[in-house]
GROMACS .gro file of C-alpha atoms in nm:
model
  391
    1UNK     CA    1   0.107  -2.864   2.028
    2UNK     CA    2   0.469  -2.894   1.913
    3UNK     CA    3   0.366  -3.118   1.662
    4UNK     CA    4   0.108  -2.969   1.458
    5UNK     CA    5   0.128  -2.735   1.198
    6UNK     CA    6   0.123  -2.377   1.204
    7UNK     CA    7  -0.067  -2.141   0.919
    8UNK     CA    8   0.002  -1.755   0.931
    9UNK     CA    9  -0.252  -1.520   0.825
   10UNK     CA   10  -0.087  -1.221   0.717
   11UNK     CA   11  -0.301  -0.918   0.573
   12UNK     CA   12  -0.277  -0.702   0.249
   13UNK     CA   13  -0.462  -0.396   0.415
   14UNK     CA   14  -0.872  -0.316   0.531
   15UNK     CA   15  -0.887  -0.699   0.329
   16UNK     CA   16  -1.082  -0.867   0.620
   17UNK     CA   17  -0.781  -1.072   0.813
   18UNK     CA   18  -0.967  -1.057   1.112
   19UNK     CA   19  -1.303  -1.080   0.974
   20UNK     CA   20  -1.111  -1.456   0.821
   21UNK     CA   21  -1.003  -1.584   1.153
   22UNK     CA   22  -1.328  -1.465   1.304
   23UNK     CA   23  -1.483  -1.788   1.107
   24UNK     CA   24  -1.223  -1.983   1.253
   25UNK     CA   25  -1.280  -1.881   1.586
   26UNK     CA   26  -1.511  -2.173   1.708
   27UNK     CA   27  -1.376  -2.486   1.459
   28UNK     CA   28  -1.252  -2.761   1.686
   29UNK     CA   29  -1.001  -2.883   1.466
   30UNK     CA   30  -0.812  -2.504   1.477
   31UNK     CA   31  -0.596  -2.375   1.746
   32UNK     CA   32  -0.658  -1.980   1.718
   33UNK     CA   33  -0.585  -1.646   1.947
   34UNK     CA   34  -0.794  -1.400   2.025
   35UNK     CA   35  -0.763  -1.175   1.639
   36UNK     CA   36  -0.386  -1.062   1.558
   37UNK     CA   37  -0.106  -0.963   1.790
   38UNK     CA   38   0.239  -0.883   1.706
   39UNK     CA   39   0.372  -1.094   1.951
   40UNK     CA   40   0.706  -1.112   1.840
   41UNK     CA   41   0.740  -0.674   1.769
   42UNK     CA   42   0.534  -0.585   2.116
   43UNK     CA   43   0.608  -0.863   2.317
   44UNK     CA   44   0.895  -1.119   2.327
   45UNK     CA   45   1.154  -0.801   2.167
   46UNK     CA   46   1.075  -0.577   2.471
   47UNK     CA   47   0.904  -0.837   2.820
   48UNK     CA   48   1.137  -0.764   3.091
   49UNK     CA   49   1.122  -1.142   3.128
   50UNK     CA   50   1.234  -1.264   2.786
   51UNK     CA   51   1.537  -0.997   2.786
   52UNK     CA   52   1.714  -1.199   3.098
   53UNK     CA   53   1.874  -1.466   3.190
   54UNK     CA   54   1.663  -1.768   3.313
   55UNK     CA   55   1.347  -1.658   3.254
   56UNK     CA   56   1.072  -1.833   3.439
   57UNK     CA   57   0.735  -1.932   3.284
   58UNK     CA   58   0.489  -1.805   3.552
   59UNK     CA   59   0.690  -1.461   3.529
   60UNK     CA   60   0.685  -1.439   3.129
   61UNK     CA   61   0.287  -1.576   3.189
   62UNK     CA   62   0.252  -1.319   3.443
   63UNK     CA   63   0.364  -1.054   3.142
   64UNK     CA   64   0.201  -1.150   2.892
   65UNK     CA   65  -0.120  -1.155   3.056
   66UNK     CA   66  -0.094  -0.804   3.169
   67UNK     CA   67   0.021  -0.686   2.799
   68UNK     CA   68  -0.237  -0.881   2.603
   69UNK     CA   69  -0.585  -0.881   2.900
   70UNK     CA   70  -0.762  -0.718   2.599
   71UNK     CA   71  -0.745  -1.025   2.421
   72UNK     CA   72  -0.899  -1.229   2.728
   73UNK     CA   73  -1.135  -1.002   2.880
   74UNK     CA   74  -1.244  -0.823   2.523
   75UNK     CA   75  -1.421  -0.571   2.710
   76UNK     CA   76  -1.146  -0.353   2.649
   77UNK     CA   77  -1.080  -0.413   2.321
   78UNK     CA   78  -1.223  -0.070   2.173
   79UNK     CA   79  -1.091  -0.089   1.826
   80UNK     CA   80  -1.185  -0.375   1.736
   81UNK     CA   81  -1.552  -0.353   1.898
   82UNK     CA   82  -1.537  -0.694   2.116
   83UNK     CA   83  -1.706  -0.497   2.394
   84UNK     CA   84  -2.002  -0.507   2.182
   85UNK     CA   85  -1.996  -0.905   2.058
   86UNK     CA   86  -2.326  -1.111   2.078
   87UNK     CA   87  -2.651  -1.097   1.900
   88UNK     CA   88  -2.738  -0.762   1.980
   89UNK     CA   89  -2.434  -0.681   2.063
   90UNK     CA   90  -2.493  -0.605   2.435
   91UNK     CA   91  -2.191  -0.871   2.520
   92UNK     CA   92  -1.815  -0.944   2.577
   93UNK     CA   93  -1.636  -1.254   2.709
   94UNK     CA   94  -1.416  -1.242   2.990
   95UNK     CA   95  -1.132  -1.586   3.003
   96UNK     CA   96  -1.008  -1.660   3.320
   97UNK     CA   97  -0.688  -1.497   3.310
   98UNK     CA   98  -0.565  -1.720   3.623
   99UNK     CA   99  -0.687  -2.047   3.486
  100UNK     CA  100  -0.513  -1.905   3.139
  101UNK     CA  101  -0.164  -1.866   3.340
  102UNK     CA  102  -0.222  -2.203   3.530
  103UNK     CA  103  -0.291  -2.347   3.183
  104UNK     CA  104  -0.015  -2.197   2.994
  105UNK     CA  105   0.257  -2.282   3.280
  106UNK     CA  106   0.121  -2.631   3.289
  107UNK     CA  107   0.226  -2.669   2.894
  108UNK     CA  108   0.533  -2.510   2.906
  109UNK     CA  109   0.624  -2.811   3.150
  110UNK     CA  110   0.982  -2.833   3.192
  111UNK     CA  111   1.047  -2.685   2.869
  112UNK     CA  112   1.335  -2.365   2.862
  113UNK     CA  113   1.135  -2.040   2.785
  114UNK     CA  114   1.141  -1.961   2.450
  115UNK     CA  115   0.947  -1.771   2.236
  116UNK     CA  116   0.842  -2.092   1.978
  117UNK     CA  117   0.748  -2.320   2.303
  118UNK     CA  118   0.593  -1.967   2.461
  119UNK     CA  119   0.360  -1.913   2.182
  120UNK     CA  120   0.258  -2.253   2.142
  121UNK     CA  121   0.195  -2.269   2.497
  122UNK     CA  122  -0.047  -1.953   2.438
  123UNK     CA  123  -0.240  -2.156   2.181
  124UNK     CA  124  -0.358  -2.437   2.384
  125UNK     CA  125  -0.387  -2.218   2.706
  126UNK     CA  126  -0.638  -2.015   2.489
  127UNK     CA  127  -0.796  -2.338   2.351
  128UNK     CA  128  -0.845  -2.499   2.673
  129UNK     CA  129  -1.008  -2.177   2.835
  130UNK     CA  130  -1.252  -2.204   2.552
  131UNK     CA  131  -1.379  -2.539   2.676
  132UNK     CA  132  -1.192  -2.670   2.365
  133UNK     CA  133  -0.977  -3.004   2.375
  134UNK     CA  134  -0.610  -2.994   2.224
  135UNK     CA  135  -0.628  -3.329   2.106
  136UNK     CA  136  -0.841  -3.214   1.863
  137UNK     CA  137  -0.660  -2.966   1.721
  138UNK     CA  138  -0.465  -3.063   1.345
  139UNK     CA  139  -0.340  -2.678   1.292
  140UNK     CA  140  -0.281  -2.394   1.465
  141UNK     CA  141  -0.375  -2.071   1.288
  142UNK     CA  142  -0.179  -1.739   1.386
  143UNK     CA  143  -0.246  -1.447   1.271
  144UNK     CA  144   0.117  -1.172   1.275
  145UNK     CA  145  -0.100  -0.941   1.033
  146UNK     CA  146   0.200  -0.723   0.898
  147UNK     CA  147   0.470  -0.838   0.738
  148UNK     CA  148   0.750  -0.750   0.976
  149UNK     CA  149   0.559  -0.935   1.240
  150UNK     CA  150   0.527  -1.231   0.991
  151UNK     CA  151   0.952  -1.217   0.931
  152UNK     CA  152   1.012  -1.227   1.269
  153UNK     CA  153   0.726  -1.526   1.370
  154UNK     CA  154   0.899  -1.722   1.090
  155UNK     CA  155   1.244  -1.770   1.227
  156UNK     CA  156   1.024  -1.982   1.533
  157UNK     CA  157   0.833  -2.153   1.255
  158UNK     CA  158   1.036  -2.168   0.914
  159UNK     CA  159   0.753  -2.420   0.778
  160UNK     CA  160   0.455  -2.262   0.817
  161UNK     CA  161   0.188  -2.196   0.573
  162UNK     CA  162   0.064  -1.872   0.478
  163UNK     CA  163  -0.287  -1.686   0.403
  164UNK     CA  164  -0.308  -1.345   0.263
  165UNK     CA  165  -0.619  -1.183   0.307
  166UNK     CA  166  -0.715  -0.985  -0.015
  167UNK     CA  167  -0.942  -0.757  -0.186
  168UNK     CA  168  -0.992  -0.511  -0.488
  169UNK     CA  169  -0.704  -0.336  -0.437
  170UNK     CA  170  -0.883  -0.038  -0.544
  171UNK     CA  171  -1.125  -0.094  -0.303
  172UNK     CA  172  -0.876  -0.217  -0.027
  173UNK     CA  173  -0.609   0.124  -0.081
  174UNK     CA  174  -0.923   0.354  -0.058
  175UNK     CA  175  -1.043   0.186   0.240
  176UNK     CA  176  -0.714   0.198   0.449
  177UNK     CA  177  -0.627   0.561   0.366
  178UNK     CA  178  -0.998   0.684   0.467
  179UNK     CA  179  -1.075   0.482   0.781
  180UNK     CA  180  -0.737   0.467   0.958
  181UNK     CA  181  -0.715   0.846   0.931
  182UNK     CA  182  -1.077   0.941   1.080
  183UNK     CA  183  -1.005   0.710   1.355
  184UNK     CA  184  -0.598   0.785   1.423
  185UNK     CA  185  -0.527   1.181   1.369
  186UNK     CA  186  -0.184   1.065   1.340
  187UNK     CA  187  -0.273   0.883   1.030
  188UNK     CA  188  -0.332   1.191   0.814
  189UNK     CA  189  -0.018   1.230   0.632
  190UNK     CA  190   0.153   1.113   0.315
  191UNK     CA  191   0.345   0.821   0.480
  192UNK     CA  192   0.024   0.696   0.557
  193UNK     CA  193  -0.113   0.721   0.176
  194UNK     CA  194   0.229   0.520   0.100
  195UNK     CA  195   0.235   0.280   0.307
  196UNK     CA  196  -0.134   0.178   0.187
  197UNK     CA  197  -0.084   0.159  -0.138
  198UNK     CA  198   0.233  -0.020  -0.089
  199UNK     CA  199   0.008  -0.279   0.084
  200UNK     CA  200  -0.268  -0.280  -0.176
  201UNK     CA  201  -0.004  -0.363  -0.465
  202UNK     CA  202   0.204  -0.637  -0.291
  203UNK     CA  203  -0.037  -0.858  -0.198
  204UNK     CA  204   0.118  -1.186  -0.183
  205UNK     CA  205   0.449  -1.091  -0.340
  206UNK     CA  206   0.575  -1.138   0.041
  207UNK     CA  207   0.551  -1.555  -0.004
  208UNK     CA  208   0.686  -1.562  -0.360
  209UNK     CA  209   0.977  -1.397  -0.229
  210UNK     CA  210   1.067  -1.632   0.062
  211UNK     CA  211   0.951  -1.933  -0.124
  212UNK     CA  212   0.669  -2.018   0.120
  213UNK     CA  213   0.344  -2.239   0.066
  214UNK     CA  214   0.074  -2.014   0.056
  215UNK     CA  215  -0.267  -1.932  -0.070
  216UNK     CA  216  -0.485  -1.581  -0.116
  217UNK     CA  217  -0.843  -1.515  -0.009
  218UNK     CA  218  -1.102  -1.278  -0.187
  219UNK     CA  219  -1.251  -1.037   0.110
  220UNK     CA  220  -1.544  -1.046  -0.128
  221UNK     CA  221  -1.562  -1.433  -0.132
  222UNK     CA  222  -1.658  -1.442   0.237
  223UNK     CA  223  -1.817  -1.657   0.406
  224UNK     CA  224  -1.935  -1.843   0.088
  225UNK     CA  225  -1.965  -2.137   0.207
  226UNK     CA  226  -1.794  -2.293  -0.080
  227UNK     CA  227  -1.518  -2.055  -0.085
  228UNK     CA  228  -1.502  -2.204   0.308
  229UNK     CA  229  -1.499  -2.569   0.230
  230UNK     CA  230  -1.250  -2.518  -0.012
  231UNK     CA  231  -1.002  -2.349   0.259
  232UNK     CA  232  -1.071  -2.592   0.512
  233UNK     CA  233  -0.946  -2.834   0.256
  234UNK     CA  234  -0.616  -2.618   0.208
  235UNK     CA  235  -0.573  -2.607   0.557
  236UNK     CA  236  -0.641  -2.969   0.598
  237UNK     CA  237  -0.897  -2.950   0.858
  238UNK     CA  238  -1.326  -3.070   0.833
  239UNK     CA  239  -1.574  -2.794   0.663
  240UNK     CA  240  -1.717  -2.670   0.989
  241UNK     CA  241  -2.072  -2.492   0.978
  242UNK     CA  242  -1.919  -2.250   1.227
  243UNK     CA  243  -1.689  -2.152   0.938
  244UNK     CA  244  -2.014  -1.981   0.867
  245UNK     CA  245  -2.043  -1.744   1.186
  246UNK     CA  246  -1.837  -1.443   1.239
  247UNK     CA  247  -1.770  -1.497   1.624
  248UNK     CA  248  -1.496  -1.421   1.896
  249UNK     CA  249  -1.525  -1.710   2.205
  250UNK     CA  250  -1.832  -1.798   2.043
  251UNK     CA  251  -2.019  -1.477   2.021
  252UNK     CA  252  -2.155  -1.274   1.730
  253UNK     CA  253  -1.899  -1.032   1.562
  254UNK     CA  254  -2.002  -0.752   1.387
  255UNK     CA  255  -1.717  -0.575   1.283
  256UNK     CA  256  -1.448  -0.351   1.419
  257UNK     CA  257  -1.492   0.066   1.509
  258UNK     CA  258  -1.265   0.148   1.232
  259UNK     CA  259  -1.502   0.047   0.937
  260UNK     CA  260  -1.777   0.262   1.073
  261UNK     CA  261  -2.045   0.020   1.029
  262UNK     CA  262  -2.161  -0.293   1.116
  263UNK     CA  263  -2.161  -0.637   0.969
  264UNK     CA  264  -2.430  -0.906   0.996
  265UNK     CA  265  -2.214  -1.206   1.172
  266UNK     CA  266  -2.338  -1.435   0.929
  267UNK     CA  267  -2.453  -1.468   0.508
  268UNK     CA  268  -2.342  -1.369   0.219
  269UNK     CA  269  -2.414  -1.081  -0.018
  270UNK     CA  270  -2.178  -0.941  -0.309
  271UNK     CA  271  -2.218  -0.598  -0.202
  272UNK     CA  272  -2.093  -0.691   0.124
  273UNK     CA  273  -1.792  -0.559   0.053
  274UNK     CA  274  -1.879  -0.280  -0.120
  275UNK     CA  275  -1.744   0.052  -0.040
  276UNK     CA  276  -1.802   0.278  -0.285
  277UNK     CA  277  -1.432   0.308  -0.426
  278UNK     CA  278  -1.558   0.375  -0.790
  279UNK     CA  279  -1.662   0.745  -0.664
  280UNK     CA  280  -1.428   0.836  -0.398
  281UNK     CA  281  -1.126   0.741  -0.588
  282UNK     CA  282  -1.012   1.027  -0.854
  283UNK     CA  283  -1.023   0.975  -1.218
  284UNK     CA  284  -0.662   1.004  -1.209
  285UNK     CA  285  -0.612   0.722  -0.933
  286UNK     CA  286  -0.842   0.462  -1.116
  287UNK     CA  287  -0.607   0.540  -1.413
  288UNK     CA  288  -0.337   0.430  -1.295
  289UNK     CA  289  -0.404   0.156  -1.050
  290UNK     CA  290  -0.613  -0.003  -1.329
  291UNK     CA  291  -0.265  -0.020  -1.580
  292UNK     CA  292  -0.022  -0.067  -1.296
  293UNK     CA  293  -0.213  -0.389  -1.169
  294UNK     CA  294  -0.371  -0.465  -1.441
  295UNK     CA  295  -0.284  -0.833  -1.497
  296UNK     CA  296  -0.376  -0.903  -1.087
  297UNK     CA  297  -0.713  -0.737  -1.133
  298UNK     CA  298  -0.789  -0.978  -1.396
  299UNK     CA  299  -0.650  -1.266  -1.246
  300UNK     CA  300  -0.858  -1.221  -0.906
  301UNK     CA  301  -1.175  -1.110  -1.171
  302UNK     CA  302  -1.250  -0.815  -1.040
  303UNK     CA  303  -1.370  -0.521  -1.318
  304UNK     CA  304  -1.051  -0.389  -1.501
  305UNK     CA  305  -1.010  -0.228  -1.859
  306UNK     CA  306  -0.758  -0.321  -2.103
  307UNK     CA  307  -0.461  -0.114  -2.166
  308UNK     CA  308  -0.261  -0.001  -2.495
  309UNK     CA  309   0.014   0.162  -2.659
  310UNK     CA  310  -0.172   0.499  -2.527
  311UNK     CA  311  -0.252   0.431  -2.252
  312UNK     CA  312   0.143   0.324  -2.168
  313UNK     CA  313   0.218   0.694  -2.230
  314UNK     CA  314  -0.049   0.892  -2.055
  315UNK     CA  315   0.019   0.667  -1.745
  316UNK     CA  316   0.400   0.728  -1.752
  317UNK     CA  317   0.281   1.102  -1.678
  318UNK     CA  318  -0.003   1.080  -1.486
  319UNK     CA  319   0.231   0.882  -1.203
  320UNK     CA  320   0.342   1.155  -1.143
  321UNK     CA  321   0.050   1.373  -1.057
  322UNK     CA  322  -0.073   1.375  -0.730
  323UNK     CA  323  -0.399   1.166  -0.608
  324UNK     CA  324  -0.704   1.254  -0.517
  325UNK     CA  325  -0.619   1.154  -0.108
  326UNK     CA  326  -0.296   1.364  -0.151
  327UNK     CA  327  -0.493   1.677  -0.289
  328UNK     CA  328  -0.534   1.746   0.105
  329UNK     CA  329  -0.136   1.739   0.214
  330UNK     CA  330  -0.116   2.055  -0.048
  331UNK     CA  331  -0.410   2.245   0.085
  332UNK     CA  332  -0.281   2.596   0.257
  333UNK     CA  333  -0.548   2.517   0.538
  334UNK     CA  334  -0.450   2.120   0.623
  335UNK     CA  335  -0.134   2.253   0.679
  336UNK     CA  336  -0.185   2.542   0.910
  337UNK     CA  337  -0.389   2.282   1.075
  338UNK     CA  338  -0.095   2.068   1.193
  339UNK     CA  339   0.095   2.331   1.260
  340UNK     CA  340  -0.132   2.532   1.488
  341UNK     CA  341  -0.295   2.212   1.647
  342UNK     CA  342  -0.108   1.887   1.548
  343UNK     CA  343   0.194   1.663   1.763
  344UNK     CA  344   0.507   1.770   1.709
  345UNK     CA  345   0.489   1.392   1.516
  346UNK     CA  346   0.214   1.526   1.291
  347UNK     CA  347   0.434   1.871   1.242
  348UNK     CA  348   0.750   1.595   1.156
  349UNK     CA  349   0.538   1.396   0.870
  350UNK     CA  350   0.402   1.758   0.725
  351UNK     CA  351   0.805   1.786   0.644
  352UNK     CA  352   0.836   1.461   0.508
  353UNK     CA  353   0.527   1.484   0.288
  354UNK     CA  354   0.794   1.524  -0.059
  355UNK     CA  355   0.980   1.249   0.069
  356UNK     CA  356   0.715   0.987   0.088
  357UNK     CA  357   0.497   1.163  -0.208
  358UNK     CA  358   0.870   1.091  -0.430
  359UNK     CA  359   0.815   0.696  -0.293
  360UNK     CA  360   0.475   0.705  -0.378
  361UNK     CA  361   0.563   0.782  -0.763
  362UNK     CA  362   0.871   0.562  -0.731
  363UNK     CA  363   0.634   0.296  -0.614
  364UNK     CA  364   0.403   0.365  -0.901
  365UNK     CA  365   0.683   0.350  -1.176
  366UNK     CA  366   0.799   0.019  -1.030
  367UNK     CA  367   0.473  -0.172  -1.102
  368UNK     CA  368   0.455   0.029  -1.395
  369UNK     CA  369   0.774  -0.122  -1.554
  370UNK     CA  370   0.630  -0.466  -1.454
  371UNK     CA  371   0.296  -0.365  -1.647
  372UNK     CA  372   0.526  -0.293  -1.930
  373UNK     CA  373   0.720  -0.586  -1.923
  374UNK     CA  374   0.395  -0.765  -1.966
  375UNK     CA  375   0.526  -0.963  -1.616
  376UNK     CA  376   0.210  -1.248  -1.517
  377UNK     CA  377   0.044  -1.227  -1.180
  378UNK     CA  378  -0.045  -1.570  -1.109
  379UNK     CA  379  -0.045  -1.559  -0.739
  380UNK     CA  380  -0.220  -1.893  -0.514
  381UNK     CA  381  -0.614  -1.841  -0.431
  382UNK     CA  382  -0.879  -1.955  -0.353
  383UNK     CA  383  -1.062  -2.046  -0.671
  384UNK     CA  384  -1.411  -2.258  -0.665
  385UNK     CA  385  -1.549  -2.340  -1.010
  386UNK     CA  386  -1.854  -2.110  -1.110
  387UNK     CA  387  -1.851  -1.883  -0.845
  388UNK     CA  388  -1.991  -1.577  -0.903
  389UNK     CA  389  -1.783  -1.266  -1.010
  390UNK     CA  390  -1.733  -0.993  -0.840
  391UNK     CA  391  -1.985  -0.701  -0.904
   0.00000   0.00000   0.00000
């Protein structure tokens, strides 16, 4: 394991990162996890046993096991609906979670406990209890999700490789903002509506910055099987017909509880994706997402207008009018809401609703000025000759 090469998978919002690995689940060339974990954030900053001296492995084994057993017995993994894998999805898989210490304890050998040699140790444990073989393994593909995660997993693996998982932006923001706040109360604020958009516009801006080898995948583009061959090539393993099959420990995935619906675990269709963004965004929001990321949305071809001279100016003060999502943080009854019935969190993001609604614009302006400056977006993807568009 200490030899072969990592890949990150790091996610631009509701783009499909786990739906991606999910096709990578059952290739024998790829060294996966059970979906994303912030390892480093949950795990190796706060284990008892990685903040003392002379940690030993069967302790820090012991740990993890107990902080990650949804991931190996996915019957209680809720969110993400692995209680409900299979064809009819009446199943879940349950690992052995004492063959997965004896495993993991095995490979960290004589090694010092560490989070790099940890991790990797977690890889082939998890490959082994899927009746996999290591030797056949050319990459290992993690999966941090957020980019904090990803900073931290990258001092313990400086050379890795990157995936973003994209999407319409337009059709990504709208996503995020409605799903995560019918399913998390807590999600209903403006720091939420920030934080999504931030998401939506930096896509892989993350990897330019650090200087990283990296490549983008359409959400819409999946799992075309050419789209498919042409990432096994960037990841420099075989075209797998499993790379076909949305699966966890080989069993039919059909989506997570958050998207509200349910996803045949294999084919492709270009509504797929579809979500309906044209109508539940505002007139106002498709405004200005269309001119502030307006060279990206033609780069990835997806549907975008051209801008002009007017356009420049009308933007500059639409910015700063609020969008359709933030309509509710203003309405007399949302807020009597939180007051009479929310946390005393909820009651502390109601007062910070001007704060994050001022990043929001500032945000806005930011990719505004690069709109301006006529600044290219010419970000790494995954790009097959005559594909089809996007609807």
């Amino acid at each position: 394991m200490q030899s072969l090469p990592m890949v990150a998978l790091v996610t631009t919002g509701r783009t499909g990162s786990d739906f991606l690995q999910s096709l990578l689940d059952s290739h024998t060339q790829i060294a996966t996890f059970n979906g994303h974990f912030a390892v480093y954030s949950e795990f190796f900053a706060r284990a008892l046993t990685f903040n003392v001296a002379g940690v030993r492995a069967a302790d820090a084994a012991d740990e993890f096991i107990g902080q990650y057993l949804y991931k190996l017995v996915s019957r209680y993994d809720i969110q993400e609906a692995k209680d409900r894998l299979g064809e009819h999805s009446d199943e879940s898989f349950t690992l052995d979670t004492a063959e997965f210490k004896a495993h993991l304890v095995g490979l960290m050998g004589e090694h010092p406990v560490t989070s790099r040699d940890f991790l990797l140790a977690v890889y082939g444990a998890y490959k082994l209890c899927l009746g996999q073989q290591i030797a056949d393994a050319k990459v290992i593909f993690h999966h941090p999700h957020l980019d904090y995660e990803f900073r931290l997993f990258l001092k313990d693996f400086p050379r890795a490789r990157v995936v973003f998982s994209s999407r319409d932006p337009r059709a990504n923001f709208c996503s995020h903002v409605e799903h995560f706040r019918r399913y998390y109360r807590s999600h209903d604020n403006q720091q939420h509506v920030y934080n999504c958009l931030k998401m939506a516009l930096e896509d892989s801006a993350l990897a330019e910055e650090l200087g990283l080898d990296y490549i983008a995948t359409r959400l819409e583009d999946i799992p075309r099987e050419d789209v498919l061959r042409a990432f096994a090539d960037w990841l420099g393993v075989d075209f797998q017909e499993s790379m076909l099959r949305s699966t966890w420990a080989g069993l039919d995935w059909h989506g997570d509880r958050i998207s509200n619906k349910t996803f045949a675990a294999t084919g492709w269709s270009a509504t797929r994706t579809e979500n309906g963004w044209q109508q539940r965004l505002g007139r106002i929001d498709k405004y200005v997402l269309n001119y502030i990321m307006n060279d990206r949305l033609r780069w990835y071809r997806y549907p975008v207008r051209p801008v002009g001279p007017v356009d420049t100016v009308l933007v500059a003060m639409a910015i700063l009018l609020p969008l359709r999502c933030e309509l509710r943080f203003l309405s007399p009854s949302h807020i009597w809401s939180i007051l009479r019935t929310g946390t005393n969190q909820m009651r502390l993001q109601l007062l910070l609703t001007p704060v994050f609604y001022a990043r929001r614009v500032q945000l806005c302006y930011r990719h505004y000025m690069r709109t301006l400056r006529g600044v290219k977006f010419n970000g790494n993807w995954v790009q097959v000759t005559g594909r089809a568009e996007h609807p």
